[in-house]
Amino acid sequence: MLEDTFADIIGKARFGKERSLAVVARQAALSEERLTALEGGASPTEEEVAQLSSALSLDSRKLGVLARSEWEPQPQPPIPMIRWIDGRIGNYPVNGYLFVDPVRREAALFDTGYSPDQLLALLEREGVRLVALCITHTHADHIGGADVIHEATGAPIYLHPDEFPAGKRPPKGVLFLEEKREIPVGRFQIGHRSSPGHTPGGTTFFIEGGEGLNGPIAFVGDALFAGSLGRAESPRTYPLLLQSVQKAILSLPKETRLFPGHGPATTVEEERQHNPFFS
């Protein structure tokens, strides 16, 4: 199931463009009551999809496909080197991912999934050593429990310095990412690209491939969901989010498998074809 519905997408786009309900309703030739209903989950007509796409700078064809529930990313064969952390913050699901090099028995964690106990039990069960904790951004559902994991494993916490503005102290164990400096885990190297907009220092981590991996992979946090985006931090950062996703994520090889913070995995190729935020 996709993370975002038609209602979520138009709501995020309207927020990003900093337009009131009244303004967008007028631009789309809708009543405010009807737009409220659509943002609340009502099914749109084809004409409404086209009108809202024009008003909100979305791709009408792609948005229509999503509105009709005609697309989800193709199920991908499992990657034995990736363990999914099925986390919860309240009743809200959140993804964390443990990448394991089975030869060197070293692992890297991509976001905590707000589930340090689940992760620590997994490490013990697998008999692997955590050597890196890679945080895409510092919202609680992605970094929650990182201090517990660091204390238990000694693994450094890698994140972008822009996640900590002046006067805000990072947690113990943090190592700020440095441009073009990769993070080693077993036989693999983890690269990183800045993908701000959802947060100031949002980061996409990627591994270009290697034995047993069968192609490149990337962990994108909340910058991108299958068929959608994360919510921009503010209308001011909405253009930055669009630009950074295009530059940091959709420019990766088309076969790259993308693992978001919420919802199902997808690929660069499928997002180029189906994400309505990009024409």
Tab-separated table of C-alpha atoms in Angstrom:
chain	number	residue	atom	x	y	z
A	1	MET	CA	0.000	0.000	0.000
A	2	LEU	CA	1.281	3.457	-0.911
A	3	GLU	CA	2.157	5.867	1.871
A	4	ASP	CA	0.282	8.781	0.265
A	5	THR	CA	-3.163	9.017	-1.287
A	6	PHE	CA	-4.446	11.513	-3.854
A	7	ALA	CA	-5.626	13.618	-0.903
A	8	ASP	CA	-2.155	13.606	0.679
A	9	ILE	CA	-0.507	14.619	-2.593
A	10	ILE	CA	-2.726	17.614	-3.310
A	11	GLY	CA	-2.492	18.677	0.334
A	12	LYS	CA	1.303	18.582	0.271
A	13	ALA	CA	1.424	20.474	-3.011
A	14	ARG	CA	-0.981	23.153	-1.751
A	15	PHE	CA	1.045	23.536	1.458
A	16	GLY	CA	4.263	23.764	-0.530
A	17	LYS	CA	2.882	26.481	-2.765
A	18	GLU	CA	1.550	28.347	0.299
A	19	ARG	CA	-1.887	28.760	-1.200
A	20	SER	CA	-5.089	28.950	0.748
A	21	LEU	CA	-7.993	26.608	0.193
A	22	ALA	CA	-9.931	29.490	-1.341
A	23	VAL	CA	-7.183	30.381	-3.812
A	24	VAL	CA	-6.646	26.827	-5.061
A	25	ALA	CA	-10.393	26.190	-5.247
A	26	ARG	CA	-10.783	29.275	-7.421
A	27	GLN	CA	-7.809	28.340	-9.631
A	28	ALA	CA	-9.195	24.825	-10.098
A	29	ALA	CA	-12.792	26.021	-10.655
A	30	LEU	CA	-13.995	24.128	-7.583
A	31	SER	CA	-16.010	25.131	-4.565
A	32	GLU	CA	-14.139	25.335	-1.269
A	33	GLU	CA	-16.450	22.636	0.054
A	34	ARG	CA	-15.525	20.312	-2.792
A	35	LEU	CA	-11.786	20.911	-2.377
A	36	THR	CA	-12.145	20.262	1.354
A	37	ALA	CA	-13.859	16.975	0.534
A	38	LEU	CA	-11.114	16.001	-1.924
A	39	GLU	CA	-8.404	16.755	0.628
A	40	GLY	CA	-10.407	14.642	3.064
A	41	GLY	CA	-10.357	11.597	0.798
A	42	ALA	CA	-13.237	11.983	-1.659
A	43	SER	CA	-12.648	10.477	-5.099
A	44	PRO	CA	-11.981	13.064	-7.823
A	45	THR	CA	-13.362	13.136	-11.335
A	46	GLU	CA	-10.952	13.189	-14.269
A	47	GLU	CA	-11.781	16.857	-14.786
A	48	GLU	CA	-10.975	17.646	-11.151
A	49	VAL	CA	-7.654	15.822	-11.429
A	50	ALA	CA	-6.760	17.899	-14.484
A	51	GLN	CA	-7.841	21.184	-12.879
A	52	LEU	CA	-5.963	20.556	-9.636
A	53	SER	CA	-2.869	19.358	-11.480
A	54	SER	CA	-2.791	22.641	-13.382
A	55	ALA	CA	-3.342	24.719	-10.247
A	56	LEU	CA	-0.696	22.863	-8.220
A	57	SER	CA	1.929	22.187	-10.935
A	58	LEU	CA	1.490	18.416	-10.775
A	59	ASP	CA	1.609	15.962	-13.669
A	60	SER	CA	-2.029	15.324	-14.587
A	61	ARG	CA	-1.543	11.894	-16.151
A	62	LYS	CA	0.491	10.559	-13.243
A	63	LEU	CA	-1.868	12.060	-10.665
A	64	GLY	CA	-4.850	10.516	-12.433
A	65	VAL	CA	-3.277	7.069	-12.332
A	66	LEU	CA	-2.739	7.411	-8.582
A	67	ALA	CA	-6.240	8.810	-8.021
A	68	ARG	CA	-7.674	5.706	-9.707
A	69	SER	CA	-5.407	3.424	-7.623
A	70	GLU	CA	-3.955	1.953	-10.812
A	71	TRP	CA	-0.309	1.919	-9.766
A	72	GLU	CA	1.918	0.634	-7.013
A	73	PRO	CA	5.635	-0.091	-7.403
A	74	GLN	CA	6.443	-3.535	-8.715
A	75	PRO	CA	7.282	-5.958	-5.897
A	76	GLN	CA	11.037	-6.366	-5.829
A	77	PRO	CA	12.798	-9.632	-5.034
A	78	PRO	CA	14.131	-9.506	-1.492
A	79	ILE	CA	17.736	-8.502	-0.941
A	80	PRO	CA	19.178	-10.988	1.575
A	81	MET	CA	21.643	-8.353	2.798
A	82	ILE	CA	18.862	-5.990	3.963
A	83	ARG	CA	16.791	-6.558	7.092
A	84	TRP	CA	13.664	-4.436	7.485
A	85	ILE	CA	13.038	-2.763	10.847
A	86	ASP	CA	9.239	-2.573	11.153
A	87	GLY	CA	8.942	0.284	13.618
A	88	ARG	CA	6.071	2.252	15.137
A	89	ILE	CA	5.711	5.706	16.622
A	90	GLY	CA	2.314	5.449	18.225
A	91	ASN	CA	0.312	3.594	15.587
A	92	TYR	CA	2.244	5.126	12.688
A	93	PRO	CA	4.569	2.709	10.818
A	94	VAL	CA	8.141	3.781	10.138
A	95	ASN	CA	10.900	1.933	8.290
A	96	GLY	CA	14.454	1.310	9.396
A	97	TYR	CA	16.888	-0.844	7.420
A	98	LEU	CA	19.852	-2.948	8.513
A	99	PHE	CA	22.391	-3.645	5.765
A	100	VAL	CA	24.591	-6.670	6.510
A	101	ASP	CA	27.790	-7.791	4.805
A	102	PRO	CA	27.531	-11.555	5.399
A	103	VAL	CA	31.224	-12.123	4.700
A	104	ARG	CA	32.727	-9.580	7.107
A	105	ARG	CA	29.750	-9.801	9.501
A	106	GLU	CA	29.539	-6.009	9.682
A	107	ALA	CA	26.359	-3.973	9.417
A	108	ALA	CA	25.079	-0.440	8.895
A	109	LEU	CA	21.710	0.809	10.109
A	110	PHE	CA	19.756	3.335	8.050
A	111	ASP	CA	17.445	5.152	10.477
A	112	THR	CA	16.339	3.591	13.727
A	113	GLY	CA	12.699	2.888	12.932
A	114	TYR	CA	12.134	4.245	16.458
A	115	SER	CA	12.870	0.683	17.587
A	116	PRO	CA	16.257	0.337	19.312
A	117	ASP	CA	15.253	-2.831	21.159
A	118	GLN	CA	14.173	-4.522	17.919
A	119	LEU	CA	17.466	-3.554	16.280
A	120	LEU	CA	19.659	-4.712	19.160
A	121	ALA	CA	17.851	-8.054	19.289
A	122	LEU	CA	18.357	-8.427	15.533
A	123	LEU	CA	22.091	-7.749	15.829
A	124	GLU	CA	22.417	-10.392	18.521
A	125	ARG	CA	20.366	-12.911	16.562
A	126	GLU	CA	22.370	-12.311	13.368
A	127	GLY	CA	25.721	-12.273	15.161
A	128	VAL	CA	26.893	-9.139	13.332
A	129	ARG	CA	28.678	-5.989	14.483
A	130	LEU	CA	27.101	-2.597	13.844
A	131	VAL	CA	29.757	-0.231	12.482
A	132	ALA	CA	27.626	2.704	11.292
A	133	LEU	CA	24.301	4.303	12.144
A	134	CYS	CA	23.285	6.462	9.161
A	135	ILE	CA	20.518	8.963	9.889
A	136	THR	CA	18.643	10.478	6.940
A	137	HIS	CA	17.169	13.239	9.130
A	138	THR	CA	16.548	13.949	12.796
A	139	HIS	CA	12.788	13.616	13.174
A	140	ALA	CA	12.044	11.429	16.184
A	141	ASP	CA	10.731	8.475	14.190
A	142	HIS	CA	14.069	8.233	12.361
A	143	ILE	CA	16.617	9.055	15.060
A	144	GLY	CA	14.717	7.957	18.174
A	145	GLY	CA	16.802	5.450	20.130
A	146	ALA	CA	20.059	6.273	18.338
A	147	ASP	CA	21.656	7.125	21.677
A	148	VAL	CA	20.673	3.717	23.071
A	149	ILE	CA	22.062	1.948	19.999
A	150	HIS	CA	25.307	3.935	20.159
A	151	GLU	CA	25.797	3.153	23.843
A	152	ALA	CA	25.179	-0.560	23.239
A	153	THR	CA	27.317	-0.961	20.108
A	154	GLY	CA	29.765	1.948	19.965
A	155	ALA	CA	28.750	2.540	16.332
A	156	PRO	CA	29.140	6.181	15.264
A	157	ILE	CA	26.042	8.134	14.257
A	158	TYR	CA	26.472	9.732	10.841
A	159	LEU	CA	24.319	12.694	9.857
A	160	HIS	CA	24.443	16.051	8.093
A	161	PRO	CA	25.604	19.041	10.174
A	162	ASP	CA	22.687	21.164	8.934
A	163	GLU	CA	20.373	19.039	11.075
A	164	PHE	CA	21.849	20.857	14.065
A	165	PRO	CA	21.596	24.648	13.817
A	166	ALA	CA	23.792	26.876	15.956
A	167	GLY	CA	23.138	26.301	19.628
A	168	LYS	CA	21.632	22.820	19.237
A	169	ARG	CA	23.925	20.080	20.505
A	170	PRO	CA	24.043	16.765	18.632
A	171	PRO	CA	23.769	13.477	20.531
A	172	LYS	CA	26.848	11.725	21.839
A	173	GLY	CA	28.558	9.657	19.164
A	174	VAL	CA	27.664	11.875	16.196
A	175	LEU	CA	30.102	12.208	13.300
A	176	PHE	CA	29.087	14.824	10.777
A	177	LEU	CA	29.124	13.744	7.153
A	178	GLU	CA	31.912	15.132	5.003
A	179	GLU	CA	31.472	15.751	1.289
A	180	LYS	CA	32.735	12.900	-0.918
A	181	ARG	CA	33.887	10.873	2.103
A	182	GLU	CA	32.374	7.398	2.057
A	183	ILE	CA	31.473	5.237	5.045
A	184	PRO	CA	32.959	1.716	5.029
A	185	VAL	CA	30.892	-1.290	6.069
A	186	GLY	CA	32.485	-4.662	5.428
A	187	ARG	CA	33.381	-4.949	1.737
A	188	PHE	CA	31.113	-2.038	0.784
A	189	GLN	CA	31.262	1.741	0.742
A	190	ILE	CA	28.279	3.928	1.618
A	191	GLY	CA	28.019	7.166	-0.317
A	192	HIS	CA	25.768	10.060	0.592
A	193	ARG	CA	24.018	12.928	-1.160
A	194	SER	CA	22.412	15.980	0.369
A	195	SER	CA	18.615	15.927	-0.115
A	196	PRO	CA	17.230	18.803	1.993
A	197	GLY	CA	13.755	20.286	1.975
A	198	HIS	CA	11.913	17.962	4.340
A	199	THR	CA	14.568	18.985	6.869
A	200	PRO	CA	17.624	21.257	6.479
A	201	GLY	CA	20.156	18.430	6.430
A	202	GLY	CA	18.191	15.601	4.865
A	203	THR	CA	20.522	12.980	3.398
A	204	THR	CA	20.214	10.104	0.943
A	205	PHE	CA	22.627	7.219	1.520
A	206	PHE	CA	23.484	4.877	-1.337
A	207	ILE	CA	25.525	1.790	-2.151
A	208	GLU	CA	26.440	1.423	-5.805
A	209	GLY	CA	26.441	-2.360	-5.815
A	210	GLY	CA	28.740	-5.263	-5.167
A	211	GLU	CA	28.786	-9.000	-4.706
A	212	GLY	CA	25.410	-10.263	-3.546
A	213	LEU	CA	23.677	-6.915	-3.924
A	214	ASN	CA	22.456	-7.217	-7.532
A	215	GLY	CA	22.370	-3.499	-8.307
A	216	PRO	CA	22.486	-0.110	-6.584
A	217	ILE	CA	20.340	0.773	-3.580
A	218	ALA	CA	19.524	4.038	-1.806
A	219	PHE	CA	17.948	4.935	1.521
A	220	VAL	CA	16.027	8.172	1.055
A	221	GLY	CA	14.334	8.852	4.392
A	222	ASP	CA	11.308	11.108	3.998
A	223	ALA	CA	12.540	13.055	0.975
A	224	LEU	CA	10.595	10.735	-1.329
A	225	PHE	CA	7.852	8.138	-0.968
A	226	ALA	CA	6.631	5.791	-3.685
A	227	GLY	CA	4.576	8.065	-5.949
A	228	SER	CA	4.951	11.088	-3.693
A	229	LEU	CA	7.230	13.243	-1.538
A	230	GLY	CA	7.659	13.897	2.133
A	231	ARG	CA	6.098	17.143	3.328
A	232	ALA	CA	8.350	20.154	2.868
A	233	GLU	CA	9.522	21.687	6.124
A	234	SER	CA	7.877	24.938	5.024
A	235	PRO	CA	6.602	26.510	1.798
A	236	ARG	CA	9.972	28.226	1.556
A	237	THR	CA	11.750	24.854	1.324
A	238	TYR	CA	9.273	23.220	-1.083
A	239	PRO	CA	11.213	24.253	-4.221
A	240	LEU	CA	14.397	23.025	-2.538
A	241	LEU	CA	12.792	19.644	-1.823
A	242	LEU	CA	11.698	19.250	-5.445
A	243	GLN	CA	15.140	20.245	-6.684
A	244	SER	CA	17.069	18.036	-4.274
A	245	VAL	CA	14.974	14.936	-4.974
A	246	GLN	CA	15.495	15.480	-8.687
A	247	LYS	CA	19.228	16.047	-8.304
A	248	ALA	CA	20.150	13.630	-5.499
A	249	ILE	CA	17.713	10.750	-6.025
A	250	LEU	CA	16.120	10.677	-9.469
A	251	SER	CA	19.536	11.200	-11.081
A	252	LEU	CA	20.726	7.845	-9.731
A	253	PRO	CA	20.784	4.917	-12.197
A	254	LYS	CA	17.249	3.968	-13.197
A	255	GLU	CA	17.551	0.484	-11.690
A	256	THR	CA	18.414	1.869	-8.245
A	257	ARG	CA	16.077	0.501	-5.593
A	258	LEU	CA	14.836	3.198	-3.241
A	259	PHE	CA	14.012	2.490	0.397
A	260	PRO	CA	11.947	5.291	1.980
A	261	GLY	CA	11.180	6.080	5.594
A	262	HIS	CA	7.520	5.156	5.138
A	263	GLY	CA	5.666	2.956	2.693
A	264	PRO	CA	6.960	0.456	0.129
A	265	ALA	CA	10.263	0.349	-1.703
A	266	THR	CA	10.334	1.658	-5.259
A	267	THR	CA	12.901	2.345	-7.992
A	268	VAL	CA	14.266	5.419	-9.709
A	269	GLU	CA	12.716	4.299	-12.996
A	270	GLU	CA	9.253	3.853	-11.496
A	271	GLU	CA	9.402	7.246	-9.799
A	272	ARG	CA	10.410	8.938	-13.034
A	273	GLN	CA	7.393	7.313	-14.679
A	274	HIS	CA	4.778	7.664	-11.935
A	275	ASN	CA	5.598	10.406	-9.413
A	276	PRO	CA	3.229	13.346	-10.130
A	277	PHE	CA	5.545	15.918	-8.543
A	278	PHE	CA	7.848	15.481	-11.551
A	279	SER	CA	6.878	15.785	-15.219
